[in-house]
Coordinates of C-alpha atoms and ligand atoms in Angstrom, one line a residue:
X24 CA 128.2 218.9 173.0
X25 CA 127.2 222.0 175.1
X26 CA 130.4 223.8 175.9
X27 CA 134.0 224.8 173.6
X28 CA 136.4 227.3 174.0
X29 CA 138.6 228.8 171.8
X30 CA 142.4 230.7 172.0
X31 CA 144.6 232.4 169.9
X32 CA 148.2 231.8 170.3
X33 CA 151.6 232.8 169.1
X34 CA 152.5 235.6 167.1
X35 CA 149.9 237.5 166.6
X36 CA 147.8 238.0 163.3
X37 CA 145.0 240.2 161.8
X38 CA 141.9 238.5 161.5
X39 CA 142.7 236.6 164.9
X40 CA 139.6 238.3 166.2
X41 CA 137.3 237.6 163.6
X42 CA 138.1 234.1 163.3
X43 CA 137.5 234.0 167.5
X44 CA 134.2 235.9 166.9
X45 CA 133.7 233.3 164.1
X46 CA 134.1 230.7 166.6
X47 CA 131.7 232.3 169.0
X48 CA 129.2 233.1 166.3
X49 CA 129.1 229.7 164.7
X50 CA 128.6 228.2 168.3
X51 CA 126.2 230.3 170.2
X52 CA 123.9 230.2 166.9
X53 CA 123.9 226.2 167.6
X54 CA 123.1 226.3 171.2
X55 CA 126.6 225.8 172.2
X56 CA 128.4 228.3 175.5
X57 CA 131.2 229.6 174.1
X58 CA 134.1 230.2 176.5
X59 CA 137.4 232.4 175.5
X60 CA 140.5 231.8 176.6
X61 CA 142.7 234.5 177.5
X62 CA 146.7 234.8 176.9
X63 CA 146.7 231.3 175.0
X64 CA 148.7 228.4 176.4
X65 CA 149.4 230.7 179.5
X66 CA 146.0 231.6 180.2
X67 CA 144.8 228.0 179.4
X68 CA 147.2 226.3 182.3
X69 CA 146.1 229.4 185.1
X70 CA 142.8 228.6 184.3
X71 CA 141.9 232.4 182.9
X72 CA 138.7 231.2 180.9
X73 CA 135.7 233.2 181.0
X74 CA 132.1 232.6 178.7
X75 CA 132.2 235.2 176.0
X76 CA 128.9 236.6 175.3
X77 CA 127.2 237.9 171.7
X78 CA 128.4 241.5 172.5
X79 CA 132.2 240.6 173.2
X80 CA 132.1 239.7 169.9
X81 CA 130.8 243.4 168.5
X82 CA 133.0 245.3 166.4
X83 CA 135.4 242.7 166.4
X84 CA 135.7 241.3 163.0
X85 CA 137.4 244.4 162.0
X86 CA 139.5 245.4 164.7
X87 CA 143.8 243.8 164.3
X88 CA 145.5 241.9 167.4
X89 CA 143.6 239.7 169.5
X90 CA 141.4 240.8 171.9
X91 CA 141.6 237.2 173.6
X92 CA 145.7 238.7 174.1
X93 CA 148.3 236.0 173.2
X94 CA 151.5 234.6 174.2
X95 CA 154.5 232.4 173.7
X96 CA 154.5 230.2 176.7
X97 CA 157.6 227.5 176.1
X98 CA 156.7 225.7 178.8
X99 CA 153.5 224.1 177.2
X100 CA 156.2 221.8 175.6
X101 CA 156.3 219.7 178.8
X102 CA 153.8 217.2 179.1
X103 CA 152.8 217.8 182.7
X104 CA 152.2 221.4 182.6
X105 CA 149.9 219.9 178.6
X106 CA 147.8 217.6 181.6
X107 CA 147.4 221.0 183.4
X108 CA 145.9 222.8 180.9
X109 CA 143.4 219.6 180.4
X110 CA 142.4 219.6 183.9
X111 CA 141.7 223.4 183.3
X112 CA 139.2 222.3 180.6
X113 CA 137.5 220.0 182.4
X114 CA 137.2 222.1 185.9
X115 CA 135.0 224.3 183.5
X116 CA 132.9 221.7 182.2
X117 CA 134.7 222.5 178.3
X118 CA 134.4 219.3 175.6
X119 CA 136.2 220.9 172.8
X120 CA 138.8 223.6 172.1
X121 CA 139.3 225.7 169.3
X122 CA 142.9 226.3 168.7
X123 CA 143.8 229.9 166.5
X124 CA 147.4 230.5 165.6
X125 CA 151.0 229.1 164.2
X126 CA 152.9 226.3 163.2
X127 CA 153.8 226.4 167.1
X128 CA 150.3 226.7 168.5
X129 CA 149.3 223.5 166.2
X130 CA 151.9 221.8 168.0
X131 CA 149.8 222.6 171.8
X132 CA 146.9 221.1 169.7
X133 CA 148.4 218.4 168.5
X134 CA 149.6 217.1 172.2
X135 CA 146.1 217.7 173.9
X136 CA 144.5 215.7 170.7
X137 CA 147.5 212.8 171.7
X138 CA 145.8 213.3 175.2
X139 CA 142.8 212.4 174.2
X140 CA 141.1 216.3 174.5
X141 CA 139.4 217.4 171.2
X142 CA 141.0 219.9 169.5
X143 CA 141.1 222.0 166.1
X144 CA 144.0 224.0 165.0
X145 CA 142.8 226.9 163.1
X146 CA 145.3 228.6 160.7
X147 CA 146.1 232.0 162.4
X148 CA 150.0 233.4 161.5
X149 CA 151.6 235.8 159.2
X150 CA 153.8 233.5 158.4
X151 CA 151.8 231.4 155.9
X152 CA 154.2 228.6 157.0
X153 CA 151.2 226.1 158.4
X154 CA 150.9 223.0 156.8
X155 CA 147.2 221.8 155.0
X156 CA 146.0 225.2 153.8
X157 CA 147.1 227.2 150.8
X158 CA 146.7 230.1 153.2
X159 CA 146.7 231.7 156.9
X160 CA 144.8 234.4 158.6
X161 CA 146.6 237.5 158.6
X162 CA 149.1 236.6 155.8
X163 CA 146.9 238.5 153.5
X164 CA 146.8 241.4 155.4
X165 CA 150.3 241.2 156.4
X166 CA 151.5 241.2 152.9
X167 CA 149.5 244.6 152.0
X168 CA 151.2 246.1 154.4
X169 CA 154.5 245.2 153.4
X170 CA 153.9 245.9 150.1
X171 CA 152.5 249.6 151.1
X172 CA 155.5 250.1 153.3
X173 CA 157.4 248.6 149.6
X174 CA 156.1 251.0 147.5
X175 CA 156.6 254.2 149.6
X176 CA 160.4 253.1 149.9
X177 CA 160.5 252.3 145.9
X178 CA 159.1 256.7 145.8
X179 CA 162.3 257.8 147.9
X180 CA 164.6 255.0 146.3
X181 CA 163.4 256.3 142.9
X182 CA 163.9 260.2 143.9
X183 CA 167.7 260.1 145.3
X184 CA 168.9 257.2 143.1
X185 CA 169.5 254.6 145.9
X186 CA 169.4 250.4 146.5
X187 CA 167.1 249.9 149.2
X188 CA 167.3 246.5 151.0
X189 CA 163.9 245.6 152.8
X190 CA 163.9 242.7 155.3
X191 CA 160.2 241.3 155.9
X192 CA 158.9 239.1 158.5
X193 CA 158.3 235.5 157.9
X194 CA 160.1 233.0 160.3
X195 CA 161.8 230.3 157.9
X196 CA 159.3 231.3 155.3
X197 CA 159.8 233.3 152.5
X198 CA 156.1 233.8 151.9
X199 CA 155.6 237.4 152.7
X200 CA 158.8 238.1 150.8
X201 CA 157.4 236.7 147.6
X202 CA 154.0 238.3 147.4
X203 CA 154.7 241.9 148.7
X204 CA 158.0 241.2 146.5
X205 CA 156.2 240.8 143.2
X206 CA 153.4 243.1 144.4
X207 CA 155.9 246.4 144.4
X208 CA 157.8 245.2 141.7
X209 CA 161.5 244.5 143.7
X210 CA 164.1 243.8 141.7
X211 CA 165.5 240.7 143.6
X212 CA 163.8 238.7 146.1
X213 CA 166.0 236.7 148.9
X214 CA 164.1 233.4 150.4
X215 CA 165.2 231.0 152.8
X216 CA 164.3 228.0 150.5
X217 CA 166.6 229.1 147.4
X218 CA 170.4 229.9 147.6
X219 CA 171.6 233.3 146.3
X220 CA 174.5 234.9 144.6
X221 CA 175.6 238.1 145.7
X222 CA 177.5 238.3 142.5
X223 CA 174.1 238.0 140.3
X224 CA 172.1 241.0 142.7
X225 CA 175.1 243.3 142.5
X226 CA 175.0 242.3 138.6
X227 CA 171.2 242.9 138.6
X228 CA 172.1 246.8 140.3
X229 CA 174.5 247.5 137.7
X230 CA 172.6 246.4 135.2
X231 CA 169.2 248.4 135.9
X232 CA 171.9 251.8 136.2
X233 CA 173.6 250.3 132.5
X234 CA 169.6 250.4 131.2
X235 CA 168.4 254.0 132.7
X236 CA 167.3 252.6 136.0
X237 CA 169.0 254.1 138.7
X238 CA 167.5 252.8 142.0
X239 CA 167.0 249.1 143.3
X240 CA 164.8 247.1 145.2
X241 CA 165.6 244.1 147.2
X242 CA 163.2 242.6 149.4
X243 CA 164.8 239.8 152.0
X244 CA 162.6 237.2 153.8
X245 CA 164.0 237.6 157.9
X246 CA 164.7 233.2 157.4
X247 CA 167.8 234.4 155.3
X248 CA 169.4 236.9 157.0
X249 CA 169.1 240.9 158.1
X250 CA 169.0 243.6 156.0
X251 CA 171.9 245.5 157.6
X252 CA 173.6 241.9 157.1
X253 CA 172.9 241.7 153.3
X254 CA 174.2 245.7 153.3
X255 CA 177.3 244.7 154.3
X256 CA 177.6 241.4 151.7
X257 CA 176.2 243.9 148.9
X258 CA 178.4 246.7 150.0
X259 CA 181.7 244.7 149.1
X260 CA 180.6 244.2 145.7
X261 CA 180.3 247.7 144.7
X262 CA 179.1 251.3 146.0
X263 CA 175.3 251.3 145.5
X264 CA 174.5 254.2 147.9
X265 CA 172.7 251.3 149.7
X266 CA 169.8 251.7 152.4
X267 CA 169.1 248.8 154.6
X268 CA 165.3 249.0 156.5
X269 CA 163.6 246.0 158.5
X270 CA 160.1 246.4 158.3
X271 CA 159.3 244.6 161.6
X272 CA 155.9 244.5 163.4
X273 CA 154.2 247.0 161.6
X274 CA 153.3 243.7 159.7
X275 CA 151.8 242.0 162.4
X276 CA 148.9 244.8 163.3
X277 CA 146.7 247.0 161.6
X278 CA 142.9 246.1 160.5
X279 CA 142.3 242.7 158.9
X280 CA 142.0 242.7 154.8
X281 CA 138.3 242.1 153.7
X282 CA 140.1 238.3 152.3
X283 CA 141.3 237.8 156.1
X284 CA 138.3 238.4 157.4
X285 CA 136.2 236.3 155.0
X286 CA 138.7 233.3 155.5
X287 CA 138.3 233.8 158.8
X288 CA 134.5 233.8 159.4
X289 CA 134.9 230.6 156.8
X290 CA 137.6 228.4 159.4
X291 CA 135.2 229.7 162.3
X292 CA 132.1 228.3 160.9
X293 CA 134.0 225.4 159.8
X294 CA 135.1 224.5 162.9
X295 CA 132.3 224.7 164.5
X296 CA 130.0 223.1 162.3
X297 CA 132.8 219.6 162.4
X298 CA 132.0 219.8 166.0
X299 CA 128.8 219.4 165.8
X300 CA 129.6 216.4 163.6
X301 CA 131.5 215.1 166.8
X302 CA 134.4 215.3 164.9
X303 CA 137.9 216.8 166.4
X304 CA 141.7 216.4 166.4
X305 CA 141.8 218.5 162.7
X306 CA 143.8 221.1 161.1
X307 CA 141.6 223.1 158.9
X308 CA 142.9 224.6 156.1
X309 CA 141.7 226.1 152.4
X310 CA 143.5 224.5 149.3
X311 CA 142.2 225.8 145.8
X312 CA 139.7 227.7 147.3
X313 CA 138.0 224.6 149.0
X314 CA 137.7 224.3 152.8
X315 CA 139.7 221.1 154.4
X316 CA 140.0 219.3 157.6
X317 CA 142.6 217.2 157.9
X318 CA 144.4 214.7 160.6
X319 CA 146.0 217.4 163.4
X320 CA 148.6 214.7 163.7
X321 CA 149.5 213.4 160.5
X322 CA 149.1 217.4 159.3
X323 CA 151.8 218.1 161.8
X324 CA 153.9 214.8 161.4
X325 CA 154.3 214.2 158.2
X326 CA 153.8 217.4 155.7
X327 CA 155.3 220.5 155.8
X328 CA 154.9 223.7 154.6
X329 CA 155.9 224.3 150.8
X330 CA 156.6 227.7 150.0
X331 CA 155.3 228.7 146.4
X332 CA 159.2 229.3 145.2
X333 CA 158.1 229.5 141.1
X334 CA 157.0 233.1 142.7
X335 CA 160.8 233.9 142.4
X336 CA 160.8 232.5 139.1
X337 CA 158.4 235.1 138.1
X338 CA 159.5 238.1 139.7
X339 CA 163.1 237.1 137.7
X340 CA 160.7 237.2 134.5
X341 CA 159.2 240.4 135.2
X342 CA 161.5 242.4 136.7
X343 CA 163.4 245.7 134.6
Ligands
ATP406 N1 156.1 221.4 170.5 C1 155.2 222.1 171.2 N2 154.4 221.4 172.1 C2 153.4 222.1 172.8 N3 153.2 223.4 172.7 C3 153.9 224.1 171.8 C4 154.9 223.5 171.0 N4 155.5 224.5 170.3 C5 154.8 225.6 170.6 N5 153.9 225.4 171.5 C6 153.0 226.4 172.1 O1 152.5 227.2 171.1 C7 152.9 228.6 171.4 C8 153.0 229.4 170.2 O2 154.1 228.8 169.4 P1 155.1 229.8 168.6 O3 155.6 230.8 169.5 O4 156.0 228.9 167.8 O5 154.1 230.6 167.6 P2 153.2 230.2 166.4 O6 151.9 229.6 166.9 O7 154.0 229.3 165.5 O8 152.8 231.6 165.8 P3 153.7 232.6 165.0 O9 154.8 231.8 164.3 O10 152.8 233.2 164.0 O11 154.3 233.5 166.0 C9 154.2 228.4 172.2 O12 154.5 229.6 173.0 C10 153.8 227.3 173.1 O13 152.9 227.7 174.1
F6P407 O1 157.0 239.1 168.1 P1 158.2 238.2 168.3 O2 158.0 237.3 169.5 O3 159.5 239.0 168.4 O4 158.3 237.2 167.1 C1 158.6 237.6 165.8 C2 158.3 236.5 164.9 O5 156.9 236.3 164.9 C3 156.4 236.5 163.6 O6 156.0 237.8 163.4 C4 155.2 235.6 163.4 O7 155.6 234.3 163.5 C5 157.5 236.1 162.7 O8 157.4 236.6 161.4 C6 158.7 236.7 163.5 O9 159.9 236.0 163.2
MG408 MG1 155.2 229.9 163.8

């Protein structure tokens, strides 16, 4: 092998960049050229591939975004504009690509593997929602700065005696609401993959005020529902001097966690160095602290993505 390139697509994710100079690293310290591919899918298919050299990667394992850019390119669905993006590769002479994002951007990989191009899906989302790995870049990071943003509301909540309703990011997962959740000490936490009763959190309010505590926290995963939407629900069950806040993309930048940036120069070396064994079509992960390749296809096909939901259970033990 003498040529790979690598992307980051999707959403996305801190750590993106070090996981890309990862890549680069890994490779060029083999012998291998290292090409980056700019705008992900998008830039793939146009053919906007140029070789990335040791000082494009400088500075980079700190810096948030991607400097590769990214995109969500829907049309990378359809098989013929898939072939498109294959013919790219091979105009520049490419044997292998490197493939750093989502649950969605897996998917790309997954149809160029079933096209016979070797590929390697890297875990690169806030999301955590990937499954095969315990963990994704930039979920670390995003979760910090949730539970930053978590604790500064909790201050003003505290001060003026008020319920504040926090919706974080997450797609269908409730991830990111669990861990920044538990990390700021909220007082209910709302997931996608468990029901709730409206009843039991307006119980929960009244019950904290009953006991001395007069503000609330509720943190909401976005797979459930808005915050202004849960407002309204919560609003009919009593007068909480509620606040509704969506946290939003603040989540998505900033610079990476020292744990994103360590998983990431660990899947960058990893993927390079399963390469070089002339192995491809993976999904690399990192369950119990152990680094894993497994099957793109049967990753993708047949497992999904299992939310730690005891969190909840937790947080309902610890809370006031
Ligand atoms: N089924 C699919 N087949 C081929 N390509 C796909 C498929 N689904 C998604 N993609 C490609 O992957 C890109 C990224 O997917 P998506 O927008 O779902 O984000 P993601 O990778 O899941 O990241 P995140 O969820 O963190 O934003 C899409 O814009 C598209 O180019
Ligand atoms: O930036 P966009 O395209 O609005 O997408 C937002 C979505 O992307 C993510 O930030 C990452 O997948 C999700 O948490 C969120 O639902
Ligand atoms: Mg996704």
């Amino acid at each position: 092998m003498k040529r790979i390139a690598v992307l980051t697509s999707g959403g996305d994710s801190s750590g993106m960049n070090a996981a890309v100079r990862a890549v680069s690293r890994a490779g060029m310290s083999a012998g291998l050229e290292v090409y980056g591919i700019n705008y992900g899918y998008k830039g793939l298919v146009e053919g906007d591939i140029v070789q990335l050299e040791p000082l494009d990667l400088d500075g980079r394992i700190a810096s948030g975004g991607t400097f590769l850019h990214s995109a969500r390119f829907p049309e990378f669905a359809e098989e013929s504009v898939q072939l498109k993006g294959i013919e790219q590769l091979k105009r520049h002479g490419i044997e292998a690509l490197v493939v750093i994002g989502g649950d969605g951007s897996y998917h790309g990989a997954l149809k160029l593997t079933k096209h016979g191009f070797n590929s390697i899906g890297i875990p690169g989302t806030i999301d955590n929602d990937i499954p095969g790995t315990d963990f994704t870049i930039g979920f670390d990071t995003a979760v910090n700065c949730a539970t930053e943003a978590l604790d500064r509301i909790n201050d003003t909540a505290r001060s003026h005696q008020r319920t504040f309703i926090v919706e974080v990011m997450g797609r269908g997962a409730g991830d990111i609401a669990l861990w920044s959740g538990i990390a700021c000490g909220a007082d209910a936490i709302i997931i996608p993959e468990r029901d709730y009763d409206i009843q039991e959190i307006a119980d929960i309010i009244v019950r904290n005020k009953e006991h001395g505590k007069e503000h609330s926290l509720i943190v909401i995963a976005e797979g459930v529902m808005s915050a202004d939407d849960f407002k309204r629900q919560l609003d009919e069950h009593g007068d909480f001097d509620s606040r509704a806040i969506t946290l939003g993309h603040i989540q998505r930048g900033g610079r990476p966690t020292a744990k994103d940036r360590v998983l990431a120069s660990l899947f960058g070396d990893y993927a390079v160095k399963l390469l070089l064994e002339g192995k491809g079509g993976l999904a690399i992960g990192i369950h119990n602290n152990e680094l894993e390749a497994h099957d793109i296809i049967d990753t993708l096909e047949n497992h999904k993505h299992h939310t730690d939901v005891a969190l909840q259970d937790l947080n309902n033990r610890l809370r006031f």
